[in-house]
Amino acid sequence: MTIGKAIVIETDRLHLREMSGADADFMLAILNDPDFIRYIGDRGVRTQDQAQNYLADRVLKSYAEHGFGMYAVERKTDRTTVGICGLVRRENLDAPDIGFAFLPEFRNAGYGLESAAAVLKFALETLRIDRVLAIATPDNRASNVLLERLGMRLEQVTRSTEDDVELNLYVYEAAAGR
């Protein structure tokens, strides 16, 4: 176990752990991945100092304020950080939403589905959240398919309040079992 980095969720192949300032290089890489910028958005983070601030102001702050956030996804076999997955609390949504992103070299290995399924289970069973959302741009086929495989239902097409981008809004309701 990495000292100072609490493992929050464990799957067969992965650890999902809280991030810290030591993850700045990784966050810099993921936030500047062309697919992250295309499908999720440009966060304007271009330096390690900006990545440190992003972690402190968004990720670590979410742990403190909400008791959850985005987690680093590590392979158990070699402790390589392959992506991020977790829950985000957005002002414009009425429930937390699942988010995920993986570095290009680790996509198509099943890590996204494995980690997102574990986060959904964590939200429902541990955090006792009854309604979990997810958003994805309509052209992000891989994410839309993953969300549907999780058992999430497309509720509506909406627009982002930040940049007016069209988004598919998915929902999973514990009472309905989907």
mmCIF file of C-alpha atoms in Angstrom:
data_model
loop_
_atom_site.group_PDB
_atom_site.id
_atom_site.type_symbol
_atom_site.label_atom_id
_atom_site.label_comp_id
_atom_site.label_asym_id
_atom_site.label_seq_id
_atom_site.Cartn_x
_atom_site.Cartn_y
_atom_site.Cartn_z
ATOM 1 C CA MET A 1 0.000 0.000 0.000
ATOM 2 C CA THR A 2 1.281 3.441 -0.863
ATOM 3 C CA ILE A 3 1.869 5.432 2.313
ATOM 4 C CA GLY A 4 -0.459 8.387 2.761
ATOM 5 C CA LYS A 5 -2.774 7.410 -0.048
ATOM 6 C CA ALA A 6 -5.891 5.698 1.254
ATOM 7 C CA ILE A 7 -7.310 2.926 -0.897
ATOM 8 C CA VAL A 8 -11.031 3.598 -1.072
ATOM 9 C CA ILE A 9 -12.197 0.852 -3.428
ATOM 10 C CA GLU A 10 -10.620 -2.412 -4.503
ATOM 11 C CA THR A 11 -11.561 -4.616 -7.458
ATOM 12 C CA ASP A 12 -10.012 -7.804 -8.808
ATOM 13 C CA ARG A 13 -7.372 -5.895 -10.767
ATOM 14 C CA LEU A 14 -7.466 -2.353 -9.440
ATOM 15 C CA HIS A 15 -7.073 -0.071 -6.447
ATOM 16 C CA LEU A 16 -8.983 3.210 -6.463
ATOM 17 C CA ARG A 17 -7.227 5.532 -4.065
ATOM 18 C CA GLU A 18 -7.437 9.116 -2.938
ATOM 19 C CA MET A 19 -5.156 11.430 -4.833
ATOM 20 C CA SER A 20 -2.645 13.823 -3.325
ATOM 21 C CA GLY A 21 -0.267 16.520 -4.489
ATOM 22 C CA ALA A 22 2.137 13.737 -5.463
ATOM 23 C CA ASP A 23 -0.215 12.970 -8.382
ATOM 24 C CA ALA A 24 0.418 16.321 -10.104
ATOM 25 C CA ASP A 25 2.442 14.850 -12.991
ATOM 26 C CA PHE A 26 -0.219 12.250 -13.656
ATOM 27 C CA MET A 27 -3.019 14.848 -13.519
ATOM 28 C CA LEU A 28 -1.087 17.083 -15.887
ATOM 29 C CA ALA A 29 -0.880 14.197 -18.362
ATOM 30 C CA ILE A 30 -4.552 13.208 -18.125
ATOM 31 C CA LEU A 31 -5.899 16.781 -18.243
ATOM 32 C CA ASN A 32 -3.888 17.440 -21.411
ATOM 33 C CA ASP A 33 -4.794 14.230 -23.201
ATOM 34 C CA PRO A 34 -6.457 15.273 -26.494
ATOM 35 C CA ASP A 35 -9.451 12.985 -25.842
ATOM 36 C CA PHE A 36 -9.929 14.438 -22.346
ATOM 37 C CA ILE A 37 -9.955 17.928 -23.816
ATOM 38 C CA ARG A 38 -12.296 16.874 -26.652
ATOM 39 C CA TYR A 39 -14.852 14.935 -24.606
ATOM 40 C CA ILE A 40 -14.594 16.401 -21.103
ATOM 41 C CA GLY A 41 -13.132 19.843 -21.543
ATOM 42 C CA ASP A 42 -9.988 21.915 -21.412
ATOM 43 C CA ARG A 43 -9.242 22.721 -17.779
ATOM 44 C CA GLY A 44 -6.417 25.102 -18.748
ATOM 45 C CA VAL A 45 -3.884 23.167 -16.663
ATOM 46 C CA ARG A 46 -0.493 23.354 -18.395
ATOM 47 C CA THR A 47 2.126 23.276 -15.626
ATOM 48 C CA GLN A 48 2.873 21.123 -12.621
ATOM 49 C CA ASP A 49 2.011 24.053 -10.321
ATOM 50 C CA GLN A 50 -1.372 24.394 -12.028
ATOM 51 C CA ALA A 51 -1.895 20.639 -11.637
ATOM 52 C CA GLN A 52 -1.076 20.928 -7.915
ATOM 53 C CA ASN A 53 -3.627 23.734 -7.602
ATOM 54 C CA TYR A 54 -6.220 21.743 -9.569
ATOM 55 C CA LEU A 55 -5.788 18.800 -7.220
ATOM 56 C CA ALA A 56 -6.057 21.016 -4.121
ATOM 57 C CA ASP A 57 -8.943 23.171 -5.348
ATOM 58 C CA ARG A 58 -11.078 20.465 -6.924
ATOM 59 C CA VAL A 59 -10.108 16.927 -6.039
ATOM 60 C CA LEU A 60 -8.923 17.224 -2.437
ATOM 61 C CA LYS A 61 -11.584 19.826 -1.691
ATOM 62 C CA SER A 62 -14.254 17.362 -2.864
ATOM 63 C CA TYR A 63 -13.014 14.697 -0.437
ATOM 64 C CA ALA A 64 -13.277 17.214 2.406
ATOM 65 C CA GLU A 65 -16.646 18.703 1.404
ATOM 66 C CA HIS A 66 -18.506 15.650 0.108
ATOM 67 C CA GLY A 67 -16.682 12.591 1.417
ATOM 68 C CA PHE A 68 -15.985 11.436 -2.140
ATOM 69 C CA GLY A 69 -14.318 12.620 -5.314
ATOM 70 C CA MET A 70 -12.226 11.453 -8.208
ATOM 71 C CA TYR A 71 -9.839 8.642 -7.362
ATOM 72 C CA ALA A 72 -6.608 7.513 -8.964
ATOM 73 C CA VAL A 73 -7.061 4.109 -10.594
ATOM 74 C CA GLU A 74 -4.006 1.895 -10.072
ATOM 75 C CA ARG A 75 -3.286 -1.583 -11.358
ATOM 76 C CA LYS A 76 -2.673 -3.936 -8.463
ATOM 77 C CA THR A 77 0.069 -5.812 -10.298
ATOM 78 C CA ASP A 78 2.522 -2.930 -10.633
ATOM 79 C CA ARG A 79 0.856 0.093 -8.936
ATOM 80 C CA THR A 80 0.814 1.982 -12.245
ATOM 81 C CA THR A 81 -1.751 4.788 -12.256
ATOM 82 C CA VAL A 82 -3.820 4.205 -15.386
ATOM 83 C CA GLY A 83 -6.666 6.698 -14.996
ATOM 84 C CA ILE A 84 -9.178 8.388 -12.751
ATOM 85 C CA CYS A 85 -12.677 7.378 -11.740
ATOM 86 C CA GLY A 86 -14.996 8.611 -9.055
ATOM 87 C CA LEU A 87 -17.885 10.834 -8.120
ATOM 88 C CA VAL A 88 -18.270 14.539 -8.806
ATOM 89 C CA ARG A 89 -20.783 16.886 -7.194
ATOM 90 C CA ARG A 90 -21.758 19.578 -9.686
ATOM 91 C CA GLU A 91 -23.926 22.560 -8.788
ATOM 92 C CA ASN A 92 -26.082 22.140 -11.885
ATOM 93 C CA LEU A 93 -26.959 18.473 -11.228
ATOM 94 C CA ASP A 94 -29.277 17.185 -8.496
ATOM 95 C CA ALA A 95 -27.102 14.169 -7.619
ATOM 96 C CA PRO A 96 -23.446 13.127 -7.816
ATOM 97 C CA ASP A 97 -22.218 11.875 -11.161
ATOM 98 C CA ILE A 98 -19.713 9.214 -12.105
ATOM 99 C CA GLY A 99 -16.736 10.437 -14.059
ATOM 100 C CA PHE A 100 -13.766 8.614 -15.527
ATOM 101 C CA ALA A 101 -10.802 9.137 -17.822
ATOM 102 C CA PHE A 102 -7.883 6.904 -18.736
ATOM 103 C CA LEU A 103 -4.551 7.554 -20.393
ATOM 104 C CA PRO A 104 -4.564 6.341 -24.022
ATOM 105 C CA GLU A 105 -2.205 3.423 -23.451
ATOM 106 C CA PHE A 106 -4.556 1.947 -20.825
ATOM 107 C CA ARG A 107 -7.848 2.190 -22.717
ATOM 108 C CA ASN A 108 -9.674 -0.871 -24.057
ATOM 109 C CA ALA A 109 -8.423 -3.049 -21.198
ATOM 110 C CA GLY A 110 -11.700 -3.041 -19.259
ATOM 111 C CA TYR A 111 -10.405 -0.693 -16.551
ATOM 112 C CA GLY A 112 -13.119 1.878 -17.212
ATOM 113 C CA LEU A 113 -16.015 -0.520 -16.752
ATOM 114 C CA GLU A 114 -14.374 -2.281 -13.804
ATOM 115 C CA SER A 115 -13.645 0.938 -11.926
ATOM 116 C CA ALA A 116 -16.965 2.637 -12.784
ATOM 117 C CA ALA A 117 -18.945 -0.424 -11.650
ATOM 118 C CA ALA A 118 -17.014 -0.382 -8.374
ATOM 119 C CA VAL A 119 -17.664 3.351 -7.912
ATOM 120 C CA LEU A 120 -21.383 2.869 -8.583
ATOM 121 C CA LYS A 121 -21.523 0.056 -6.019
ATOM 122 C CA PHE A 122 -19.574 2.215 -3.532
ATOM 123 C CA ALA A 123 -22.002 5.103 -4.060
ATOM 124 C CA LEU A 124 -25.065 2.924 -3.550
ATOM 125 C CA GLU A 125 -23.902 0.636 -0.753
ATOM 126 C CA THR A 126 -21.312 2.592 1.225
ATOM 127 C CA LEU A 127 -22.320 6.211 0.689
ATOM 128 C CA ARG A 128 -26.054 5.337 0.529
ATOM 129 C CA ILE A 129 -26.640 7.581 -2.464
ATOM 130 C CA ASP A 130 -29.971 6.648 -4.057
ATOM 131 C CA ARG A 131 -29.549 8.479 -7.362
ATOM 132 C CA VAL A 132 -26.315 8.543 -9.352
ATOM 133 C CA LEU A 133 -25.909 10.446 -12.611
ATOM 134 C CA ALA A 134 -23.404 10.462 -15.444
ATOM 135 C CA ILE A 135 -22.862 12.806 -18.366
ATOM 136 C CA ALA A 136 -21.195 12.214 -21.717
ATOM 137 C CA THR A 137 -21.102 14.028 -25.001
ATOM 138 C CA PRO A 138 -23.221 12.237 -27.619
ATOM 139 C CA ASP A 139 -20.172 11.676 -29.844
ATOM 140 C CA ASN A 140 -18.208 9.948 -27.055
ATOM 141 C CA ARG A 141 -19.349 6.482 -28.074
ATOM 142 C CA ALA A 142 -17.048 4.585 -25.701
ATOM 143 C CA SER A 143 -18.327 6.429 -22.625
ATOM 144 C CA ASN A 144 -21.978 6.165 -23.658
ATOM 145 C CA VAL A 145 -21.622 2.405 -24.177
ATOM 146 C CA LEU A 146 -19.836 2.024 -20.831
ATOM 147 C CA LEU A 147 -22.598 3.914 -18.997
ATOM 148 C CA GLU A 148 -25.261 1.745 -20.600
ATOM 149 C CA ARG A 149 -23.306 -1.397 -19.651
ATOM 150 C CA LEU A 150 -23.356 -0.148 -16.045
ATOM 151 C CA GLY A 151 -27.149 -0.278 -16.202
ATOM 152 C CA MET A 152 -27.573 3.475 -16.371
ATOM 153 C CA ARG A 153 -30.542 4.818 -18.326
ATOM 154 C CA LEU A 154 -30.369 7.759 -20.704
ATOM 155 C CA GLU A 155 -32.741 10.268 -19.109
ATOM 156 C CA GLN A 156 -32.368 13.248 -21.407
ATOM 157 C CA VAL A 157 -30.138 15.260 -23.674
ATOM 158 C CA THR A 158 -29.240 18.529 -21.995
ATOM 159 C CA ARG A 159 -26.715 21.347 -22.274
ATOM 160 C CA SER A 160 -23.744 22.103 -20.078
ATOM 161 C CA THR A 161 -24.126 25.337 -18.139
ATOM 162 C CA GLU A 162 -20.361 25.923 -18.359
ATOM 163 C CA ASP A 163 -19.876 25.916 -22.129
ATOM 164 C CA ASP A 164 -23.287 25.082 -23.630
ATOM 165 C CA VAL A 165 -22.113 21.683 -24.922
ATOM 166 C CA GLU A 166 -24.800 19.084 -25.601
ATOM 167 C CA LEU A 167 -24.652 16.202 -23.100
ATOM 168 C CA ASN A 168 -26.362 12.874 -22.619
ATOM 169 C CA LEU A 169 -27.565 12.679 -19.005
ATOM 170 C CA TYR A 170 -27.709 9.151 -17.593
ATOM 171 C CA VAL A 171 -29.302 8.081 -14.311
ATOM 172 C CA TYR A 172 -29.113 5.088 -12.009
ATOM 173 C CA GLU A 173 -31.752 4.997 -9.280
ATOM 174 C CA ALA A 174 -31.276 2.531 -6.438
ATOM 175 C CA ALA A 175 -35.014 2.074 -5.868
ATOM 176 C CA ALA A 176 -35.539 1.105 -9.501
ATOM 177 C CA GLY A 177 -32.422 -1.050 -9.585
ATOM 178 C CA ARG A 178 -31.266 0.910 -12.612
#
